[in-house]
Amino acid sequence: MYLSAISVPLPTYLSTYTNIMPAETSSSRALNAILPLVASGQPYEAHQKARTFASRYSKSTQYDTAVDVLFQSARELLKSGQQGSGTDLTLFMLDVYENKGENVTDESRGRITQLIALTGSSGTWRKTIIDRAVAWSAKYSTCPAGDPGLRHYIGELLYKEGAFDAAEAHFLASGKRDSARLLAQMMVDWSAVGGLPGNFALRGTLPYLENGNILAARTFIIQFVSKMISSRPSLASSLQNSPLPVTDSSDVIFTTDNVINFCQLAVLTCQRAQGDKNKAMRECWLRLCGTYQSKGGILASKEIRSVLFDIATLYFAIPPPRTQPDNPLGAMLSSMLGGGAPGGVPQRRELTPGLISPPAPGLD
């Protein structure tokens, strides 16, 4: 009876998620005692009753009932502007998720996204929920970086609010093709504020490649180049022939920015990698890096060179040089994406030949 009050629009990727069914009829008794208190301006009393009922249900392993009480109580408190109480009940709900071992589903994710949307951006309440929700989804989904759908939703929410730096990590961790598209648009918007376009191209391309996500890397760079040239026509170059035999002219739109050109060619070269089985592609990668790094700039920097060494090992089974510098960017990405070797010891990763995604049509 209380579900009809839901008015927060769900994100597009949850369009199939249209309703949250009540867990058990026993939750009605608790909600009949709690929700009228919110409506009558007694949020403290409502909050305390919700915690009391939920604790009882949880201790008796009636987890679904506890979740239903906490979700609906938190939702109504947040709608009435009670961020502190609503956040507390949301975190309690996540505790119940943990105790139950609740896997990430459209329903369990949908409760969280609704409450995140209602919490608002003021203060640290929403960030607290987001951090806990991502940690839960990392534990109870197949993705160590957290559920891709949840990470995409959070990234999109933050992007629309103009929090580009915070949204970036969620889009990269999501790895979904839709996330790569939105990340490309966000990087174009971000570059308009100031900065070299190529630097923003790197921020999307290299992390996806380093995570072994060719599809996302290709989606990102195709969208980024298309949108960037649309907003800055002068960026297009009359040179449309690659100096390297890794592509044809239909795959690369050359620009006056060498870093953007490198990103496009890097993705296409990695697509054709087969570990140490394809010597021609290994040589292409070395030639590509050498050609563009010789021009100086960011591609020749210590941090980017270290990331490119990692990519060379991952896709082409090229061992890193013995004098390879530390890779702070790679360490940051590994931590952000749920990886990292125990004890801080770097592990050599290689993609199995044949598992690298082939070019997918219709990405844009």
Tab-separated table of C-alpha atoms in Angstrom, residues 48-319:
chain	number	residue	atom	x	y	z
A	48	GLN	CA	13.606	4.589	16.410
A	49	LYS	CA	10.601	2.373	15.723
A	50	ALA	CA	12.050	1.340	12.349
A	51	ARG	CA	15.322	0.321	13.964
A	52	THR	CA	13.502	-1.601	16.692
A	53	PHE	CA	11.280	-3.543	14.305
A	54	ALA	CA	14.118	-4.224	11.859
A	55	SER	CA	16.401	-5.469	14.630
A	56	ARG	CA	13.769	-7.926	15.795
A	57	TYR	CA	13.129	-9.225	12.284
A	58	SER	CA	16.834	-9.498	11.524
A	59	LYS	CA	17.621	-11.377	14.746
A	60	SER	CA	14.876	-13.876	13.912
A	61	THR	CA	16.364	-14.217	10.381
A	62	GLN	CA	13.323	-12.603	8.769
A	63	TYR	CA	15.717	-10.664	6.583
A	64	ASP	CA	13.327	-9.825	3.755
A	65	THR	CA	10.856	-8.318	6.189
A	66	ALA	CA	13.598	-6.289	7.856
A	67	VAL	CA	14.765	-5.024	4.474
A	68	ASP	CA	11.249	-4.002	3.482
A	69	VAL	CA	10.718	-2.083	6.743
A	70	LEU	CA	14.060	-0.322	6.476
A	71	PHE	CA	13.700	0.535	2.792
A	72	GLN	CA	10.231	2.036	3.054
A	73	SER	CA	11.027	3.858	6.297
A	74	ALA	CA	14.280	5.269	4.922
A	75	ARG	CA	12.552	6.339	1.724
A	76	GLU	CA	9.834	8.270	3.535
A	77	LEU	CA	12.300	9.898	5.917
A	78	LEU	CA	14.502	11.013	3.042
A	79	LYS	CA	11.511	12.375	1.169
A	80	SER	CA	10.679	14.471	4.203
A	81	GLY	CA	14.205	15.886	4.328
A	82	GLN	CA	15.534	13.733	7.171
A	83	GLN	CA	18.886	12.853	5.611
A	84	GLY	CA	20.560	11.687	8.793
A	85	SER	CA	17.812	9.286	9.817
A	86	GLY	CA	17.253	8.110	6.251
A	87	THR	CA	20.959	7.443	5.768
A	88	ASP	CA	21.172	5.526	9.035
A	89	LEU	CA	18.318	3.222	8.016
A	90	THR	CA	19.835	2.772	4.562
A	91	LEU	CA	23.119	1.665	6.092
A	92	PHE	CA	21.187	-0.645	8.406
A	93	MET	CA	19.510	-2.130	5.328
A	94	LEU	CA	22.932	-2.764	3.796
A	95	ASP	CA	23.950	-4.500	7.031
A	96	VAL	CA	20.933	-6.772	6.652
A	97	TYR	CA	21.938	-7.403	3.029
A	98	GLU	CA	25.316	-8.526	4.341
A	99	ASN	CA	23.858	-10.717	7.083
A	100	LYS	CA	21.530	-12.381	4.627
A	101	GLY	CA	24.161	-12.700	1.904
A	102	GLU	CA	21.934	-10.747	-0.494
A	103	ASN	CA	23.203	-10.967	-4.058
A	104	VAL	CA	23.008	-8.021	-6.413
A	105	THR	CA	19.772	-8.195	-8.397
A	106	ASP	CA	17.582	-5.627	-10.097
A	107	GLU	CA	15.491	-5.520	-6.923
A	108	SER	CA	18.287	-5.223	-4.370
A	109	ARG	CA	20.133	-2.693	-6.538
A	110	GLY	CA	16.927	-0.784	-7.211
A	111	ARG	CA	16.306	-0.128	-3.530
A	112	ILE	CA	19.785	1.342	-3.198
A	113	THR	CA	19.570	3.572	-6.272
A	114	GLN	CA	16.230	4.982	-5.138
A	115	LEU	CA	17.616	5.857	-1.728
A	116	ILE	CA	20.789	7.337	-3.226
A	117	ALA	CA	18.639	9.536	-5.472
A	118	LEU	CA	16.549	10.718	-2.527
A	119	THR	CA	19.518	11.468	-0.274
A	120	GLY	CA	20.661	14.458	-2.312
A	121	SER	CA	24.130	15.904	-2.774
A	122	SER	CA	24.426	18.067	0.334
A	123	GLY	CA	26.770	16.950	3.068
A	124	THR	CA	28.447	13.556	3.160
A	125	TRP	CA	25.343	11.427	3.606
A	126	ARG	CA	25.133	10.234	0.020
A	127	LYS	CA	28.840	9.467	-0.260
A	128	THR	CA	28.591	7.316	2.862
A	129	ILE	CA	25.766	5.303	1.292
A	130	ILE	CA	27.584	5.039	-2.038
A	131	ASP	CA	30.783	3.752	-0.455
A	132	ARG	CA	28.944	1.111	1.544
A	133	ALA	CA	26.750	0.098	-1.390
A	134	VAL	CA	29.741	-0.330	-3.700
A	135	ALA	CA	31.513	-2.446	-1.067
A	136	TRP	CA	28.434	-4.658	-0.705
A	137	SER	CA	28.051	-5.047	-4.465
A	138	ALA	CA	31.733	-5.933	-4.838
A	139	LYS	CA	31.232	-8.770	-2.373
A	140	TYR	CA	27.939	-10.074	-3.709
A	141	SER	CA	28.329	-9.694	-7.464
A	142	THR	CA	30.718	-11.216	-9.974
A	143	CYS	CA	32.709	-7.986	-10.323
A	144	PRO	CA	35.456	-7.165	-7.797
A	145	ALA	CA	35.094	-3.471	-8.620
A	146	GLY	CA	31.413	-3.539	-7.699
A	147	ASP	CA	28.239	-4.152	-9.663
A	148	PRO	CA	28.560	-2.495	-13.109
A	149	GLY	CA	24.947	-1.340	-13.091
A	150	LEU	CA	25.308	0.317	-9.703
A	151	ARG	CA	28.621	1.947	-10.645
A	152	HIS	CA	27.111	3.235	-13.895
A	153	TYR	CA	24.109	4.719	-12.095
A	154	ILE	CA	26.326	6.501	-9.577
A	155	GLY	CA	28.614	7.785	-12.315
A	156	GLU	CA	25.710	9.131	-14.333
A	157	LEU	CA	24.217	10.823	-11.268
A	158	LEU	CA	27.509	12.532	-10.392
A	159	TYR	CA	28.175	13.512	-14.012
A	160	LYS	CA	24.808	15.245	-14.289
A	161	GLU	CA	25.659	17.216	-11.164
A	162	GLY	CA	28.975	18.315	-12.646
A	163	ALA	CA	31.122	16.232	-10.283
A	164	PHE	CA	33.335	15.001	-13.122
A	165	ASP	CA	36.251	13.804	-11.028
A	166	ALA	CA	34.014	11.690	-8.788
A	167	ALA	CA	32.008	10.310	-11.727
A	168	GLU	CA	35.143	9.290	-13.620
A	169	ALA	CA	36.080	6.488	-11.220
A	170	HIS	CA	32.588	4.966	-11.359
A	171	PHE	CA	32.413	4.979	-15.165
A	172	LEU	CA	35.829	3.341	-15.375
A	173	ALA	CA	34.958	0.747	-12.742
A	174	SER	CA	31.629	-0.047	-14.404
A	175	GLY	CA	33.203	-0.967	-17.725
A	176	LYS	CA	29.804	-1.063	-19.439
A	177	ARG	CA	29.549	0.205	-22.982
A	178	ASP	CA	27.002	2.801	-21.870
A	179	SER	CA	29.470	3.923	-19.221
A	180	ALA	CA	32.185	4.332	-21.846
A	181	ARG	CA	29.835	6.441	-23.974
A	182	LEU	CA	28.932	8.724	-21.090
A	183	LEU	CA	32.564	8.941	-20.009
A	184	ALA	CA	33.471	10.111	-23.516
A	185	GLN	CA	30.841	12.840	-23.424
A	186	MET	CA	31.914	13.860	-19.941
A	187	MET	CA	35.570	14.103	-20.999
A	188	VAL	CA	34.586	16.337	-23.915
A	189	ASP	CA	32.612	18.554	-21.541
A	190	TRP	CA	35.487	18.552	-19.079
A	191	SER	CA	38.033	19.504	-21.732
A	192	ALA	CA	35.938	22.569	-22.575
A	193	VAL	CA	36.742	23.912	-19.112
A	194	GLY	CA	40.454	23.758	-19.891
A	195	GLY	CA	43.186	21.270	-20.727
A	196	LEU	CA	44.540	19.448	-23.760
A	197	PRO	CA	42.022	17.119	-25.445
A	198	GLY	CA	44.584	14.346	-25.704
A	199	ASN	CA	45.033	14.211	-21.951
A	200	PHE	CA	41.324	13.530	-21.537
A	201	ALA	CA	41.497	10.852	-24.248
A	202	LEU	CA	44.207	9.090	-22.249
A	203	ARG	CA	42.154	9.190	-19.050
A	204	GLY	CA	39.477	7.043	-20.638
A	205	THR	CA	41.516	4.858	-22.975
A	206	LEU	CA	44.400	3.632	-20.843
A	207	PRO	CA	42.418	2.541	-17.753
A	208	TYR	CA	40.023	0.488	-19.870
A	209	LEU	CA	42.934	-1.111	-21.729
A	210	GLU	CA	44.827	-1.788	-18.524
A	211	ASN	CA	41.741	-3.531	-17.149
A	212	GLY	CA	41.540	-5.728	-20.246
A	213	ASN	CA	38.299	-4.118	-21.420
A	214	ILE	CA	38.843	-3.640	-25.153
A	215	LEU	CA	35.159	-3.086	-25.916
A	216	ALA	CA	34.888	-0.212	-23.453
A	217	ALA	CA	38.185	1.289	-24.645
A	218	ARG	CA	37.058	1.187	-28.274
A	219	THR	CA	33.618	2.574	-27.469
A	220	PHE	CA	35.163	5.380	-25.473
A	221	ILE	CA	37.720	6.525	-28.033
A	222	ILE	CA	35.294	6.332	-30.972
A	223	GLN	CA	32.730	8.408	-29.107
A	224	PHE	CA	35.338	10.814	-27.740
A	225	VAL	CA	36.862	11.562	-31.134
A	226	SER	CA	33.490	11.964	-32.820
A	227	LYS	CA	32.139	14.311	-30.170
A	228	MET	CA	35.386	16.241	-29.838
A	229	ILE	CA	35.616	16.954	-33.557
A	230	SER	CA	31.944	17.944	-33.625
A	231	SER	CA	32.633	20.535	-30.934
A	232	ARG	CA	36.028	21.544	-32.341
A	233	PRO	CA	36.099	21.056	-36.130
A	234	SER	CA	39.592	22.546	-36.325
A	235	LEU	CA	40.879	19.472	-34.507
A	236	ALA	CA	40.377	17.317	-37.603
A	237	SER	CA	43.518	16.717	-39.653
A	238	SER	CA	43.860	16.426	-43.397
A	239	LEU	CA	46.206	13.487	-42.796
A	240	GLN	CA	44.073	10.367	-42.869
A	241	ASN	CA	46.680	7.691	-43.478
A	242	SER	CA	48.235	5.701	-40.672
A	243	PRO	CA	52.025	5.382	-40.599
A	244	LEU	CA	51.497	1.991	-38.966
A	245	PRO	CA	49.869	-1.108	-40.541
A	246	VAL	CA	47.307	-1.694	-37.811
A	247	THR	CA	44.130	-0.260	-39.238
A	248	ASP	CA	42.344	1.184	-42.222
A	249	SER	CA	41.167	4.741	-42.662
A	250	SER	CA	37.593	3.905	-41.602
A	251	ASP	CA	38.689	3.075	-38.051
A	252	VAL	CA	40.791	6.132	-37.283
A	253	ILE	CA	39.996	9.805	-37.644
A	254	PHE	CA	43.333	11.542	-37.455
A	255	THR	CA	43.481	14.796	-35.579
A	256	THR	CA	46.014	17.510	-34.957
A	257	ASP	CA	46.468	16.074	-31.446
A	258	ASN	CA	49.097	13.321	-31.432
A	259	VAL	CA	47.851	11.880	-28.140
A	260	ILE	CA	44.335	11.345	-29.515
A	261	ASN	CA	45.832	9.663	-32.575
A	262	PHE	CA	47.938	7.434	-30.353
A	263	CYS	CA	44.889	6.392	-28.312
A	264	GLN	CA	42.997	5.337	-31.419
A	265	LEU	CA	45.911	3.329	-32.782
A	266	ALA	CA	46.677	1.806	-29.385
A	267	VAL	CA	43.154	0.415	-29.048
A	268	LEU	CA	43.212	-1.061	-32.542
A	269	THR	CA	46.635	-2.604	-32.007
A	270	CYS	CA	45.542	-4.190	-28.732
A	271	GLN	CA	42.433	-5.551	-30.434
A	272	ARG	CA	44.628	-7.550	-32.771
A	273	ALA	CA	46.988	-8.776	-30.054
A	274	GLN	CA	47.469	-12.479	-29.476
A	275	GLY	CA	50.046	-12.456	-26.735
A	276	ASP	CA	53.360	-13.717	-28.032
A	277	LYS	CA	51.649	-15.566	-30.905
A	278	ASN	CA	51.493	-12.575	-33.229
A	279	LYS	CA	54.960	-11.138	-33.641
A	280	ALA	CA	53.786	-8.601	-36.199
A	281	MET	CA	51.403	-7.000	-33.700
A	282	ARG	CA	54.065	-7.054	-30.998
A	283	GLU	CA	56.381	-5.162	-33.311
A	284	CYS	CA	53.543	-2.770	-34.200
A	285	TRP	CA	53.001	-1.986	-30.531
A	286	LEU	CA	56.674	-1.275	-29.919
A	287	ARG	CA	56.858	0.869	-33.031
A	288	LEU	CA	53.666	2.721	-32.102
A	289	CYS	CA	54.902	3.573	-28.617
A	290	GLY	CA	58.363	4.489	-29.852
A	291	THR	CA	57.029	6.732	-32.616
A	292	TYR	CA	54.704	8.747	-30.401
A	293	GLN	CA	56.883	8.836	-27.297
A	294	SER	CA	59.726	10.255	-29.371
A	295	LYS	CA	57.569	13.338	-29.877
A	296	GLY	CA	57.761	14.049	-26.143
A	297	GLY	CA	54.845	15.358	-24.112
A	298	ILE	CA	52.665	13.337	-21.777
A	299	LEU	CA	53.233	10.042	-23.603
A	300	ALA	CA	56.900	10.245	-22.672
A	301	SER	CA	56.180	10.914	-18.999
A	302	LYS	CA	57.229	8.394	-16.363
A	303	GLU	CA	53.663	7.570	-15.311
A	304	ILE	CA	52.306	6.966	-18.811
A	305	ARG	CA	55.357	4.968	-19.896
A	306	SER	CA	54.823	2.693	-16.909
A	307	VAL	CA	51.163	2.129	-17.817
A	308	LEU	CA	52.170	1.339	-21.416
A	309	PHE	CA	54.688	-1.208	-20.142
A	310	ASP	CA	51.845	-2.912	-18.251
A	311	ILE	CA	49.652	-2.911	-21.359
A	312	ALA	CA	52.520	-4.352	-23.415
A	313	THR	CA	52.808	-7.246	-20.963
A	314	LEU	CA	49.054	-7.774	-20.739
A	315	TYR	CA	48.308	-7.896	-24.463
A	316	PHE	CA	51.600	-8.786	-26.139
A	317	ALA	CA	53.439	-10.781	-23.436
A	318	ILE	CA	56.301	-8.317	-23.670
A	319	PRO	CA	58.172	-8.435	-20.355
